[in-house]
Amino acid sequence: MPFAIWVDVEDLFRYVQHNARTSGIQRLAYELCRQLATTPVLRDRVRFVRHADNGLTLRPVAFSELESAIDAMSGNVVAGATGQ
């Protein structure tokens, strides 16, 4: 069985919930995750996890969810029907 890299991204999601902008360390953590998720030789072996609601286990999360959260925070969301 090929190896897997598991990355806990809970802190990044919590940071996004309570802050308007990323700081240097959050940006670094996100960029490292992005590189792991998009590097061809690694992307099929990298998995991201968050804490489950029970606080005792982890649950998988798609990188696209993290990417969307960071993009929304950074103002990189595509404008809606208003064309803004």
Tab-separated table of N, CA and C in Angstrom:
chain	number	residue	atom	x	y	z
A	1	MET	N	0.848	-1.184	0.000
A	1	MET	CA	0.000	0.000	0.000
A	1	MET	C	0.891	1.244	0.000
A	2	PRO	N	0.608	2.214	-0.866
A	2	PRO	CA	1.406	3.436	-0.906
A	2	PRO	C	1.176	4.268	0.358
A	3	PHE	N	2.178	5.041	0.704
A	3	PHE	CA	2.077	5.888	1.894
A	3	PHE	C	1.048	6.993	1.681
A	4	ALA	N	0.576	7.534	2.783
A	4	ALA	CA	-0.325	8.686	2.734
A	4	ALA	C	0.198	9.734	3.705
A	5	ILE	N	0.035	10.973	3.341
A	5	ILE	CA	0.367	12.091	4.221
A	5	ILE	C	-0.955	12.667	4.702
A	6	TRP	N	-1.171	12.658	5.998
A	6	TRP	CA	-2.385	13.201	6.592
A	6	TRP	C	-2.065	14.552	7.218
A	7	VAL	N	-2.816	15.572	6.849
A	7	VAL	CA	-2.571	16.928	7.336
A	7	VAL	C	-3.822	17.412	8.069
A	8	ASP	N	-3.655	17.765	9.338
A	8	ASP	CA	-4.750	18.306	10.145
A	8	ASP	C	-4.866	19.802	9.843
A	9	VAL	N	-5.976	20.212	9.245
A	9	VAL	CA	-6.178	21.608	8.856
A	9	VAL	C	-7.246	22.308	9.702
A	10	GLU	N	-7.578	21.728	10.832
A	10	GLU	CA	-8.603	22.305	11.702
A	10	GLU	C	-8.270	23.739	12.097
A	11	ASP	N	-7.025	23.985	12.456
A	11	ASP	CA	-6.640	25.337	12.870
A	11	ASP	C	-6.883	26.365	11.774
A	12	LEU	N	-6.650	25.987	10.537
A	12	LEU	CA	-6.892	26.924	9.438
A	12	LEU	C	-8.378	27.246	9.307
A	13	PHE	N	-9.231	26.225	9.415
A	13	PHE	CA	-10.674	26.474	9.338
A	13	PHE	C	-11.138	27.353	10.499
A	14	ARG	N	-10.639	27.102	11.684
A	14	ARG	CA	-11.032	27.922	12.842
A	14	ARG	C	-10.533	29.356	12.700
A	15	TYR	N	-9.349	29.511	12.164
A	15	TYR	CA	-8.815	30.860	11.953
A	15	TYR	C	-9.715	31.639	10.999
A	16	VAL	N	-10.140	30.986	9.926
A	16	VAL	CA	-11.007	31.627	8.933
A	16	VAL	C	-12.330	32.056	9.566
A	17	GLN	N	-12.834	31.278	10.491
A	17	GLN	CA	-14.112	31.598	11.133
A	17	GLN	C	-14.042	32.856	11.986
A	18	HIS	N	-12.860	33.175	12.505
A	18	HIS	CA	-12.762	34.252	13.491
A	18	HIS	C	-11.915	35.444	13.062
A	19	ASN	N	-11.409	35.423	11.847
A	19	ASN	CA	-10.538	36.506	11.397
A	19	ASN	C	-10.890	36.921	9.978
A	20	ALA	N	-10.589	38.170	9.674
A	20	ALA	CA	-10.929	38.712	8.359
A	20	ALA	C	-9.833	38.489	7.313
A	21	ARG	N	-8.593	38.287	7.764
A	21	ARG	CA	-7.472	38.125	6.832
A	21	ARG	C	-6.516	37.069	7.365
A	22	THR	N	-5.802	36.439	6.463
A	22	THR	CA	-4.791	35.477	6.897
A	22	THR	C	-3.559	36.215	7.396
A	23	SER	N	-2.913	35.627	8.373
A	23	SER	CA	-1.636	36.165	8.833
A	23	SER	C	-0.532	35.381	8.115
A	24	GLY	N	0.698	35.718	8.395
A	24	GLY	CA	1.816	35.062	7.717
A	24	GLY	C	1.852	33.554	7.929
A	25	ILE	N	1.646	33.106	9.166
A	25	ILE	CA	1.750	31.670	9.436
A	25	ILE	C	0.587	30.910	8.811
A	26	GLN	N	-0.603	31.485	8.812
A	26	GLN	CA	-1.735	30.813	8.169
A	26	GLN	C	-1.532	30.757	6.660
A	27	ARG	N	-1.004	31.817	6.085
A	27	ARG	CA	-0.736	31.825	4.644
A	27	ARG	C	0.316	30.768	4.311
A	28	LEU	N	1.353	30.670	5.130
A	28	LEU	CA	2.388	29.651	4.913
A	28	LEU	C	1.796	28.245	5.008
A	29	ALA	N	1.011	27.994	6.048
A	29	ALA	CA	0.392	26.674	6.217
A	29	ALA	C	-0.505	26.339	5.021
A	30	TYR	N	-1.300	27.312	4.586
A	30	TYR	CA	-2.174	27.087	3.434
A	30	TYR	C	-1.360	26.810	2.172
A	31	GLU	N	-0.323	27.587	1.932
A	31	GLU	CA	0.488	27.396	0.723
A	31	GLU	C	1.185	26.040	0.730
A	32	LEU	N	1.627	25.579	1.890
A	32	LEU	CA	2.208	24.231	1.977
A	32	LEU	C	1.161	23.171	1.640
A	33	CYS	N	-0.043	23.343	2.173
A	33	CYS	CA	-1.132	22.402	1.856
A	33	CYS	C	-1.450	22.430	0.367
A	34	ARG	N	-1.476	23.631	-0.201
A	34	ARG	CA	-1.780	23.756	-1.628
A	34	ARG	C	-0.737	23.043	-2.476
A	35	GLN	N	0.511	23.203	-2.124
A	35	GLN	CA	1.567	22.520	-2.878
A	35	GLN	C	1.455	21.004	-2.752
A	36	LEU	N	1.173	20.533	-1.547
A	36	LEU	CA	0.991	19.085	-1.356
A	36	LEU	C	-0.188	18.570	-2.171
A	37	ALA	N	-1.263	19.349	-2.212
A	37	ALA	CA	-2.480	18.914	-2.903
A	37	ALA	C	-2.366	18.984	-4.418
A	38	THR	N	-1.444	19.793	-4.925
A	38	THR	CA	-1.386	19.991	-6.375
A	38	THR	C	-0.119	19.444	-7.030
A	39	THR	N	0.839	18.988	-6.248
A	39	THR	CA	2.055	18.407	-6.822
A	39	THR	C	1.714	17.031	-7.378
A	40	PRO	N	1.905	16.806	-8.676
A	40	PRO	CA	1.461	15.555	-9.303
A	40	PRO	C	1.903	14.277	-8.585
A	41	VAL	N	3.119	14.207	-8.148
A	41	VAL	CA	3.607	12.975	-7.529
A	41	VAL	C	3.004	12.748	-6.134
A	42	LEU	N	2.469	13.792	-5.519
A	42	LEU	CA	1.920	13.688	-4.162
A	42	LEU	C	0.410	13.780	-4.068
A	43	ARG	N	-0.230	14.462	-5.000
A	43	ARG	CA	-1.639	14.825	-4.824
A	43	ARG	C	-2.575	13.650	-4.559
A	44	ASP	N	-2.248	12.464	-5.039
A	44	ASP	CA	-3.105	11.304	-4.773
A	44	ASP	C	-2.800	10.655	-3.428
A	45	ARG	N	-1.773	11.136	-2.755
A	45	ARG	CA	-1.373	10.535	-1.478
A	45	ARG	C	-1.581	11.457	-0.284
A	46	VAL	N	-1.975	12.678	-0.538
A	46	VAL	CA	-2.174	13.644	0.543
A	46	VAL	C	-3.647	13.697	0.904
A	47	ARG	N	-3.927	13.631	2.198
A	47	ARG	CA	-5.297	13.703	2.704
A	47	ARG	C	-5.345	14.786	3.770
A	48	PHE	N	-6.456	15.476	3.828
A	48	PHE	CA	-6.650	16.534	4.811
A	48	PHE	C	-7.757	16.126	5.767
A	49	VAL	N	-7.601	16.490	7.030
A	49	VAL	CA	-8.586	16.124	8.047
A	49	VAL	C	-8.906	17.314	8.928
A	50	ARG	N	-10.114	17.260	9.488
A	50	ARG	CA	-10.578	18.203	10.510
A	50	ARG	C	-11.040	17.396	11.704
A	51	HIS	N	-11.222	18.054	12.826
A	51	HIS	CA	-11.743	17.382	14.002
A	51	HIS	C	-13.226	17.111	13.793
A	52	ALA	N	-13.660	15.933	14.173
A	52	ALA	CA	-15.080	15.591	14.080
A	52	ALA	C	-15.845	16.345	15.162
A	53	ASP	N	-17.147	16.416	15.010
A	53	ASP	CA	-17.987	17.147	15.962
A	53	ASP	C	-17.852	16.628	17.389
A	54	ASN	N	-17.559	15.333	17.542
A	54	ASN	CA	-17.431	14.770	18.882
A	54	ASN	C	-16.113	15.161	19.546
A	55	GLY	N	-15.194	15.755	18.780
A	55	GLY	CA	-13.922	16.190	19.332
A	55	GLY	C	-12.941	15.075	19.623
A	56	LEU	N	-13.329	13.853	19.321
A	56	LEU	CA	-12.478	12.705	19.640
A	56	LEU	C	-11.838	12.060	18.420
A	57	THR	N	-12.388	12.332	17.270
A	57	THR	CA	-11.888	11.687	16.054
A	57	THR	C	-11.650	12.747	14.976
A	58	LEU	N	-11.111	12.300	13.879
A	58	LEU	CA	-10.868	13.171	12.736
A	58	LEU	C	-11.766	12.762	11.587
A	59	ARG	N	-12.079	13.711	10.728
A	59	ARG	CA	-12.871	13.391	9.542
A	59	ARG	C	-12.165	13.985	8.326
A	60	PRO	N	-12.219	13.263	7.217
A	60	PRO	CA	-11.562	13.774	6.006
A	60	PRO	C	-12.279	15.001	5.466
A	61	VAL	N	-11.518	15.876	4.851
A	61	VAL	CA	-12.058	17.071	4.221
A	61	VAL	C	-11.313	17.261	2.902
A	62	ALA	N	-12.036	17.631	1.884
A	62	ALA	CA	-11.415	17.854	0.573
A	62	ALA	C	-10.604	19.146	0.606
A	63	PHE	N	-9.491	19.160	-0.104
A	63	PHE	CA	-8.691	20.380	-0.178
A	63	PHE	C	-9.523	21.531	-0.729
A	64	SER	N	-10.441	21.231	-1.626
A	64	SER	CA	-11.269	22.285	-2.222
A	64	SER	C	-12.066	23.051	-1.163
A	65	GLU	N	-12.442	22.400	-0.062
A	65	GLU	CA	-13.151	23.096	1.018
A	65	GLU	C	-12.240	24.109	1.701
A	66	LEU	N	-11.005	23.710	1.939
A	66	LEU	CA	-10.035	24.627	2.532
A	66	LEU	C	-9.741	25.772	1.574
A	67	GLU	N	-9.560	25.439	0.330
A	67	GLU	CA	-9.281	26.444	-0.691
A	67	GLU	C	-10.412	27.475	-0.771
A	68	SER	N	-11.651	26.998	-0.738
A	68	SER	CA	-12.808	27.904	-0.787
A	68	SER	C	-12.856	28.824	0.428
A	69	ALA	N	-12.558	28.278	1.597
A	69	ALA	CA	-12.578	29.081	2.821
A	69	ALA	C	-11.512	30.174	2.768
A	70	ILE	N	-10.317	29.831	2.338
A	70	ILE	CA	-9.230	30.811	2.253
A	70	ILE	C	-9.524	31.832	1.156
A	71	ASP	N	-10.029	31.375	0.017
A	71	ASP	CA	-10.360	32.299	-1.078
A	71	ASP	C	-11.437	33.294	-0.653
A	72	ALA	N	-12.448	32.827	0.077
A	72	ALA	CA	-13.511	33.717	0.542
A	72	ALA	C	-12.936	34.768	1.491
A	73	MET	N	-12.034	34.350	2.340
A	73	MET	CA	-11.396	35.263	3.280
A	73	MET	C	-10.536	36.289	2.542
A	74	SER	N	-9.900	35.859	1.487
A	74	SER	CA	-8.985	36.720	0.740
A	74	SER	C	-9.692	37.590	-0.286
A	75	GLY	N	-11.004	37.397	-0.446
A	75	GLY	CA	-11.744	38.170	-1.428
A	75	GLY	C	-11.556	37.668	-2.847
A	76	ASN	N	-11.152	36.399	-2.991
A	76	ASN	CA	-10.921	35.837	-4.316
A	76	ASN	C	-12.132	35.097	-4.866
A	77	VAL	N	-13.279	35.268	-4.222
A	77	VAL	CA	-14.484	34.576	-4.670
A	77	VAL	C	-14.983	35.235	-5.947
A	78	VAL	N	-15.425	34.438	-6.896
A	78	VAL	CA	-15.974	34.969	-8.135
A	78	VAL	C	-17.259	35.707	-7.811
A	79	ALA	N	-17.445	36.877	-8.368
A	79	ALA	CA	-18.632	37.686	-8.086
A	79	ALA	C	-19.904	36.975	-8.514
A	80	GLY	N	-20.977	37.227	-7.815
A	80	GLY	CA	-22.250	36.600	-8.112
A	80	GLY	C	-22.980	37.280	-9.244
A	81	ALA	N	-24.280	37.175	-9.222
A	81	ALA	CA	-25.116	37.677	-10.311
A	81	ALA	C	-25.059	39.196	-10.442
A	82	THR	N	-24.573	39.894	-9.422
A	82	THR	CA	-24.536	41.341	-9.511
A	82	THR	C	-23.415	41.826	-10.429
A	83	GLY	N	-22.477	40.956	-10.759
A	83	GLY	CA	-21.392	41.307	-11.657
A	83	GLY	C	-20.300	42.129	-11.003
A	84	GLN	N	-20.292	42.152	-9.680
A	84	GLN	CA	-19.271	42.930	-8.970
A	84	GLN	C	-17.963	42.201	-8.908
